Amino acid sequence: MSDSRLKRIGVLTSGGDAPGMNAAIRATVRACIYHGVEPVAIRQGYKGLIENALEVMNARSVANIINKGGTFLKSARCEEFRTKEGRAKAFATAKAANLEGLVVIGGDGSFTGAMYLEQEHGLACVGVPGTIDNDIYGTDCTIGYDTALNTVVEAIDKIRDTATSHNRLFFIEVMGRDAGFIALNTGIAAGAEEILIPEQENNIDNLMTELQNSGRAGKSSSIIVVSEGDASGGVFELARTVEKRCPQYEAKVTVLGHIQRGGKPSCFDRVLASRLGVAAVETLLGGESGVMVGVRDQQVVKTDLDRAISKQNMIDSHLMRVAKIITV
């Protein structure tokens, strides 16, 4: 049942951008309108909430954005919001604007801010997971993850053409400072010979053994996908070490970097973002807050913000075994 007391709901994006954030904003705004609630967009995340960068939206305000990457509301780091005084300013803006609920689209840092805002000032907040890393607990997939996977696989496929043409060994660094979801899945999908992720202890001697076995098996080129959080000393150091110990290889490094965050969101991400934007609004209207909406087994589920922040999605051990088997 909707809580008829809620008349105005704010929406912001915070943290790193992810493809599909615009679709989530669009769904949030239109769900508000559908339920007779006035949607208010907050530009530049929590910084905009402190500085009163608010704008009342209508259905046409979010037209033609579902297919665009990034976030048209923009995102910004805000050190001031990390302080109690800064959050008090943000709440004062929200109160003056008669905001009775807030939809926060972002990652764990964004959710931490939402949790504090609710605990310290009582502003009802619901989180929507938007990050390419897929490291948020409480959802099978985060908004932007699927698009990032497709971007990385396309890039690796192109790099492999060069690798095979020149008998080269390519180390490809992908995003994932604390989680290896992108590296593991794209490594399997692109047929990488080795995959190095933070969740797995990697030894340079083991890597050398695998490369030597690959050489004996007749492989003249290899693709090694490395998560940026891998503890092997960094992708450039890895390449230097391999060149010294395997002079038959010409080692090259490609850091895909922020290309992984950009581009048009995939169909999967557009649908996921639309589902979660609607779910966030209806959660607030149902009188719930302090939660993140996500999807488990194709069903929308809710997870307390503190659990979504403190716990972490775990790498699928079966998938790691699959990767080991198919790289022989």
Short mmCIF file of C-alpha atoms in Angstrom, two decimals:
data_model
loop_
_atom_site.label_atom_id
_atom_site.label_comp_id
_atom_site.label_asym_id
_atom_site.label_seq_id
_atom_site.Cartn_x
_atom_site.Cartn_y
_atom_site.Cartn_z
CA MET A 1 0.00 0.00 0.00
CA SER A 2 1.29 3.47 -0.82
CA ASP A 3 2.06 5.92 1.93
CA SER A 4 -0.13 8.89 0.93
CA ARG A 5 1.90 11.22 3.13
CA LEU A 6 4.80 11.21 0.67
CA LYS A 7 4.36 14.05 -1.80
CA ARG A 8 7.92 14.68 -2.94
CA ILE A 9 10.80 12.27 -3.59
CA GLY A 10 14.33 13.25 -4.59
CA VAL A 11 16.71 11.27 -6.80
CA LEU A 12 20.48 11.57 -7.17
CA THR A 13 23.41 9.66 -8.62
CA SER A 14 26.63 9.40 -6.67
CA GLY A 15 30.07 7.79 -6.99
CA GLY A 16 31.44 6.45 -10.26
CA ASP A 17 29.11 6.58 -13.24
CA ALA A 18 27.75 3.37 -14.73
CA PRO A 19 25.81 2.66 -17.95
CA GLY A 20 22.14 2.41 -17.05
CA MET A 21 22.08 5.15 -14.42
CA ASN A 22 20.04 7.33 -16.75
CA ALA A 23 17.54 4.51 -17.20
CA ALA A 24 17.25 4.26 -13.40
CA ILE A 25 16.68 8.03 -13.08
CA ARG A 26 14.04 7.87 -15.81
CA ALA A 27 12.23 5.00 -14.09
CA THR A 28 12.36 6.74 -10.72
CA VAL A 29 10.94 9.97 -12.10
CA ARG A 30 8.16 8.28 -14.04
CA ALA A 31 7.26 5.95 -11.16
CA CYS A 32 6.84 9.02 -8.97
CA ILE A 33 4.55 10.64 -11.54
CA TYR A 34 2.57 7.44 -11.96
CA HIS A 35 1.91 7.34 -8.21
CA GLY A 36 1.06 11.03 -7.92
CA VAL A 37 4.35 12.04 -6.30
CA GLU A 38 6.42 15.04 -7.41
CA PRO A 39 9.95 13.96 -8.44
CA VAL A 40 12.87 16.25 -7.68
CA ALA A 41 16.24 15.73 -9.37
CA ILE A 42 19.42 16.57 -7.46
CA ARG A 43 22.40 17.40 -9.65
CA GLN A 44 25.98 16.43 -8.78
CA GLY A 45 25.06 13.97 -6.05
CA TYR A 46 25.38 14.90 -2.40
CA LYS A 47 27.27 18.04 -3.40
CA GLY A 48 24.12 19.23 -5.16
CA LEU A 49 22.05 18.39 -2.11
CA ILE A 50 24.26 20.62 0.03
CA GLU A 51 24.30 23.41 -2.57
CA ASN A 52 20.57 23.24 -3.35
CA ALA A 53 21.01 22.14 -6.99
CA LEU A 54 17.45 20.81 -7.16
CA GLU A 55 15.01 20.71 -10.06
CA VAL A 56 11.40 19.52 -10.21
CA MET A 57 11.02 16.97 -13.01
CA ASN A 58 8.21 15.83 -15.26
CA ALA A 59 7.84 12.87 -17.62
CA ARG A 60 9.39 14.81 -20.52
CA SER A 61 12.40 15.82 -18.41
CA VAL A 62 13.73 12.28 -18.75
CA ALA A 63 12.78 11.65 -22.37
CA ASN A 64 15.46 10.20 -24.68
CA ILE A 65 17.96 9.33 -21.94
CA ILE A 66 17.36 5.59 -21.50
CA ASN A 67 19.89 4.81 -24.25
CA LYS A 68 22.63 7.14 -22.99
CA GLY A 69 25.59 6.16 -20.83
CA GLY A 70 26.82 8.08 -17.81
CA THR A 71 24.41 10.12 -15.72
CA PHE A 72 22.76 13.29 -16.97
CA LEU A 73 22.37 14.41 -13.34
CA LYS A 74 26.15 14.15 -13.03
CA SER A 75 28.11 12.88 -10.06
CA ALA A 76 30.72 14.53 -7.86
CA ARG A 77 32.90 13.72 -4.88
CA CYS A 78 31.87 15.68 -1.82
CA GLU A 79 34.24 15.72 1.12
CA GLU A 80 31.90 18.06 3.00
CA PHE A 81 29.16 15.43 3.01
CA ARG A 82 31.52 13.05 4.82
CA THR A 83 31.19 15.29 7.88
CA LYS A 84 28.19 15.54 10.22
CA GLU A 85 28.03 19.27 9.51
CA GLY A 86 27.88 18.63 5.77
CA ARG A 87 25.11 16.08 6.15
CA ALA A 88 23.20 18.54 8.34
CA LYS A 89 23.40 21.08 5.49
CA ALA A 90 22.20 18.46 3.02
CA PHE A 91 19.24 17.60 5.23
CA ALA A 92 18.40 21.27 5.69
CA THR A 93 18.19 21.58 1.89
CA ALA A 94 16.02 18.49 1.67
CA LYS A 95 13.72 19.76 4.42
CA ALA A 96 13.39 23.21 2.85
CA ALA A 97 12.49 21.53 -0.46
CA ASN A 98 9.91 19.32 1.31
CA LEU A 99 11.68 16.13 0.24
CA GLU A 100 10.20 13.24 2.18
CA GLY A 101 12.20 10.47 0.55
CA LEU A 102 15.41 10.04 -1.40
CA VAL A 103 16.44 7.50 -4.06
CA VAL A 104 20.23 7.14 -4.16
CA ILE A 105 21.73 5.48 -7.25
CA GLY A 106 25.34 4.43 -6.71
CA GLY A 107 27.68 2.07 -4.90
CA ASP A 108 28.69 1.32 -1.33
CA GLY A 109 30.09 4.80 -0.67
CA SER A 110 26.85 6.37 -1.86
CA PHE A 111 24.85 3.98 0.32
CA THR A 112 26.98 4.83 3.34
CA GLY A 113 26.01 8.49 2.87
CA ALA A 114 22.34 7.56 2.54
CA MET A 115 22.48 5.43 5.67
CA TYR A 116 24.02 8.24 7.73
CA LEU A 117 21.52 10.74 6.34
CA GLU A 118 18.66 8.55 7.49
CA GLN A 119 20.18 7.63 10.86
CA GLU A 120 21.19 11.17 11.79
CA HIS A 121 18.23 13.12 10.37
CA GLY A 122 15.43 10.67 9.64
CA LEU A 123 15.25 11.26 5.89
CA ALA A 124 13.87 8.07 4.30
CA CYS A 125 16.41 6.71 1.80
CA VAL A 126 16.42 3.76 -0.61
CA GLY A 127 19.49 2.67 -2.56
CA VAL A 128 19.69 1.48 -6.17
CA PRO A 129 22.96 -0.37 -6.97
CA GLY A 130 24.77 1.32 -9.86
CA THR A 131 28.40 0.26 -10.35
CA ILE A 132 30.22 -1.70 -13.03
CA ASP A 133 32.18 -3.73 -10.44
CA ASN A 134 29.17 -5.87 -9.37
CA ASP A 135 30.55 -5.94 -5.83
CA ILE A 136 27.41 -4.86 -3.95
CA TYR A 137 25.89 -7.46 -1.65
CA GLY A 138 22.18 -8.12 -2.05
CA THR A 139 21.81 -8.28 -5.83
CA ASP A 140 22.90 -10.72 -8.51
CA CYS A 141 23.85 -7.86 -10.83
CA THR A 142 24.46 -4.16 -10.41
CA ILE A 143 23.44 -1.60 -13.01
CA GLY A 144 26.25 -1.14 -15.53
CA TYR A 145 27.96 -4.47 -14.97
CA ASP A 146 26.57 -6.21 -18.05
CA THR A 147 27.45 -3.30 -20.33
CA ALA A 148 30.99 -3.19 -18.94
CA LEU A 149 31.40 -6.93 -19.60
CA ASN A 150 30.38 -6.51 -23.22
CA THR A 151 32.71 -3.53 -23.65
CA VAL A 152 35.67 -5.47 -22.26
CA VAL A 153 34.99 -8.61 -24.32
CA GLU A 154 34.78 -6.55 -27.51
CA ALA A 155 38.11 -4.89 -26.67
CA ILE A 156 39.84 -8.19 -25.89
CA ASP A 157 38.55 -9.75 -29.12
CA LYS A 158 40.22 -6.93 -31.06
CA ILE A 159 43.46 -7.17 -29.08
CA ARG A 160 43.62 -10.90 -29.75
CA ASP A 161 43.80 -10.19 -33.49
CA THR A 162 47.05 -8.31 -32.89
CA ALA A 163 48.36 -10.85 -30.38
CA THR A 164 48.02 -13.73 -32.84
CA SER A 165 49.43 -11.71 -35.74
CA HIS A 166 52.67 -10.95 -33.89
CA ASN A 167 53.18 -13.83 -31.44
CA ARG A 168 52.64 -11.44 -28.57
CA LEU A 169 51.62 -11.89 -24.97
CA PHE A 170 49.07 -9.29 -23.89
CA PHE A 171 48.35 -8.37 -20.29
CA ILE A 172 44.97 -6.65 -20.20
CA GLU A 173 44.07 -4.79 -17.02
CA VAL A 174 40.36 -4.41 -16.29
CA MET A 175 38.57 -2.59 -13.49
CA GLY A 176 37.96 -4.34 -10.19
CA ARG A 177 40.06 -2.95 -7.37
CA ASP A 178 38.50 -5.20 -4.74
CA ALA A 179 36.54 -7.70 -6.83
CA GLY A 180 37.36 -9.85 -9.82
CA PHE A 181 33.89 -10.21 -11.38
CA ILE A 182 34.78 -8.32 -14.56
CA ALA A 183 38.10 -10.12 -15.02
CA LEU A 184 36.73 -13.61 -14.40
CA ASN A 185 33.69 -13.32 -16.64
CA THR A 186 35.37 -11.48 -19.51
CA GLY A 187 38.39 -13.76 -19.29
CA ILE A 188 36.17 -16.79 -19.80
CA ALA A 189 34.07 -15.13 -22.52
CA ALA A 190 37.11 -13.91 -24.48
CA GLY A 191 39.07 -17.15 -24.16
CA ALA A 192 41.91 -15.74 -22.05
CA GLU A 193 44.76 -18.11 -21.28
CA GLU A 194 45.10 -16.79 -17.71
CA ILE A 195 42.87 -14.76 -15.38
CA LEU A 196 44.28 -13.00 -12.31
CA ILE A 197 41.82 -11.72 -9.69
CA PRO A 198 42.07 -10.36 -6.11
CA GLU A 199 40.06 -13.25 -4.65
CA GLN A 200 42.63 -15.82 -5.74
CA GLU A 201 46.23 -16.00 -4.58
CA ASN A 202 48.38 -15.72 -7.66
CA ASN A 203 52.01 -16.72 -7.77
CA ILE A 204 54.37 -15.54 -10.49
CA ASP A 205 56.00 -18.97 -10.61
CA ASN A 206 52.62 -20.58 -11.26
CA LEU A 207 51.98 -18.08 -14.03
CA MET A 208 55.35 -18.86 -15.60
CA THR A 209 54.64 -22.58 -15.44
CA GLU A 210 51.28 -22.10 -17.16
CA LEU A 211 52.86 -19.97 -19.89
CA GLN A 212 55.58 -22.56 -20.46
CA ASN A 213 52.93 -25.27 -20.70
CA SER A 214 51.04 -23.13 -23.20
CA GLY A 215 54.22 -22.81 -25.26
CA ARG A 216 54.75 -26.55 -25.27
CA ALA A 217 51.12 -26.97 -26.32
CA GLY A 218 51.84 -24.87 -29.39
CA LYS A 219 50.40 -21.53 -28.31
CA SER A 220 52.43 -18.68 -29.79
CA SER A 221 50.36 -15.89 -28.25
CA SER A 222 48.37 -15.46 -25.08
CA ILE A 223 45.88 -13.13 -23.46
CA ILE A 224 46.11 -12.64 -19.70
CA VAL A 225 43.28 -10.70 -18.07
CA VAL A 226 44.31 -8.98 -14.85
CA SER A 227 41.96 -7.32 -12.38
CA GLU A 228 43.38 -3.98 -11.22
CA GLY A 229 43.20 -5.24 -7.62
CA ASP A 230 45.29 -8.35 -8.27
CA ALA A 231 48.15 -8.64 -5.78
CA SER A 232 50.84 -9.77 -8.23
CA GLY A 233 52.68 -6.47 -8.17
CA GLY A 234 50.81 -4.65 -10.90
CA VAL A 235 50.26 -5.39 -14.57
CA PHE A 236 53.39 -3.56 -15.78
CA GLU A 237 55.63 -5.37 -13.29
CA LEU A 238 54.07 -8.66 -14.36
CA ALA A 239 54.84 -7.93 -18.00
CA ARG A 240 58.48 -7.04 -17.21
CA THR A 241 58.96 -10.20 -15.18
CA VAL A 242 57.52 -12.44 -17.88
CA GLU A 243 59.67 -10.87 -20.59
CA LYS A 244 62.78 -11.53 -18.53
CA ARG A 245 61.89 -15.14 -17.80
CA CYS A 246 60.20 -15.98 -21.12
CA PRO A 247 62.19 -14.08 -23.76
CA GLN A 248 60.30 -15.88 -26.54
CA TYR A 249 57.33 -13.66 -25.71
CA GLU A 250 56.99 -9.98 -26.54
CA ALA A 251 54.86 -8.76 -23.65
CA LYS A 252 52.46 -5.86 -24.12
CA VAL A 253 50.17 -4.15 -21.62
CA THR A 254 46.74 -2.67 -22.31
CA VAL A 255 44.91 -0.85 -19.51
CA LEU A 256 41.29 -0.52 -20.55
CA GLY A 257 40.55 2.02 -17.82
CA HIS A 258 37.47 4.21 -18.01
CA ILE A 259 36.40 2.95 -21.42
CA GLN A 260 34.68 0.24 -19.35
CA ARG A 261 32.35 2.78 -17.74
CA GLY A 262 31.12 4.43 -20.89
CA GLY A 263 28.87 3.59 -23.79
CA LYS A 264 25.22 2.86 -24.38
CA PRO A 265 23.78 0.56 -21.73
CA SER A 266 22.89 -2.96 -22.82
CA CYS A 267 19.30 -4.18 -22.97
CA PHE A 268 19.90 -6.09 -19.73
CA ASP A 269 21.10 -2.97 -17.90
CA ARG A 270 18.23 -0.84 -19.22
CA VAL A 271 15.66 -3.38 -18.01
CA LEU A 272 17.40 -3.91 -14.66
CA ALA A 273 17.64 -0.15 -14.06
CA SER A 274 13.98 0.33 -14.96
CA ARG A 275 12.87 -2.41 -12.57
CA LEU A 276 14.95 -1.08 -9.71
CA GLY A 277 13.97 2.57 -10.22
CA VAL A 278 10.30 1.64 -9.96
CA ALA A 279 10.99 -0.66 -7.00
CA ALA A 280 12.83 2.11 -5.12
CA VAL A 281 9.90 4.52 -5.40
CA GLU A 282 7.35 1.89 -4.45
CA THR A 283 9.48 0.85 -1.47
CA LEU A 284 9.39 4.42 -0.15
CA LEU A 285 5.67 4.69 -0.82
CA GLY A 286 5.16 1.44 1.06
CA GLY A 287 6.70 2.98 4.17
CA GLU A 288 10.07 1.18 3.96
CA SER A 289 13.49 2.83 3.90
CA GLY A 290 17.08 2.23 4.88
CA VAL A 291 17.25 -0.54 2.28
CA MET A 292 18.72 -1.23 -1.14
CA VAL A 293 16.60 -2.77 -3.88
CA GLY A 294 18.22 -5.49 -5.97
CA VAL A 295 17.44 -8.61 -7.97
CA ARG A 296 17.99 -12.19 -6.84
CA ASP A 297 16.85 -15.10 -9.01
CA GLN A 298 14.93 -12.68 -11.23
CA GLN A 299 12.94 -11.32 -8.28
CA VAL A 300 13.22 -7.85 -6.74
CA VAL A 301 14.55 -8.12 -3.19
CA LYS A 302 15.47 -5.67 -0.44
CA THR A 303 18.63 -5.61 1.65
CA ASP A 304 19.33 -3.37 4.64
CA LEU A 305 21.80 -0.69 3.64
CA ASP A 306 24.23 -1.62 6.42
CA ARG A 307 24.34 -5.22 5.15
CA ALA A 308 24.74 -4.11 1.53
CA ILE A 309 27.69 -1.99 2.63
CA SER A 310 29.39 -4.35 5.09
CA LYS A 311 29.07 -7.61 3.15
CA GLN A 312 30.39 -8.38 -0.32
CA ASN A 313 29.29 -10.46 -3.26
CA MET A 314 31.42 -13.58 -3.50
CA ILE A 315 33.08 -14.86 -6.65
CA ASP A 316 31.46 -18.04 -7.94
CA SER A 317 33.94 -20.83 -7.13
CA HIS A 318 32.38 -23.04 -9.82
CA LEU A 319 33.06 -20.34 -12.40
CA MET A 320 36.69 -20.19 -11.27
CA ARG A 321 36.90 -23.96 -11.79
CA VAL A 322 35.39 -23.60 -15.26
CA ALA A 323 38.03 -20.98 -16.10
CA LYS A 324 40.80 -23.35 -14.97
CA ILE A 325 39.46 -26.23 -17.04
CA ILE A 326 38.96 -24.35 -20.31
CA THR A 327 42.38 -22.63 -20.32
CA VAL A 328 44.36 -25.87 -20.70
#
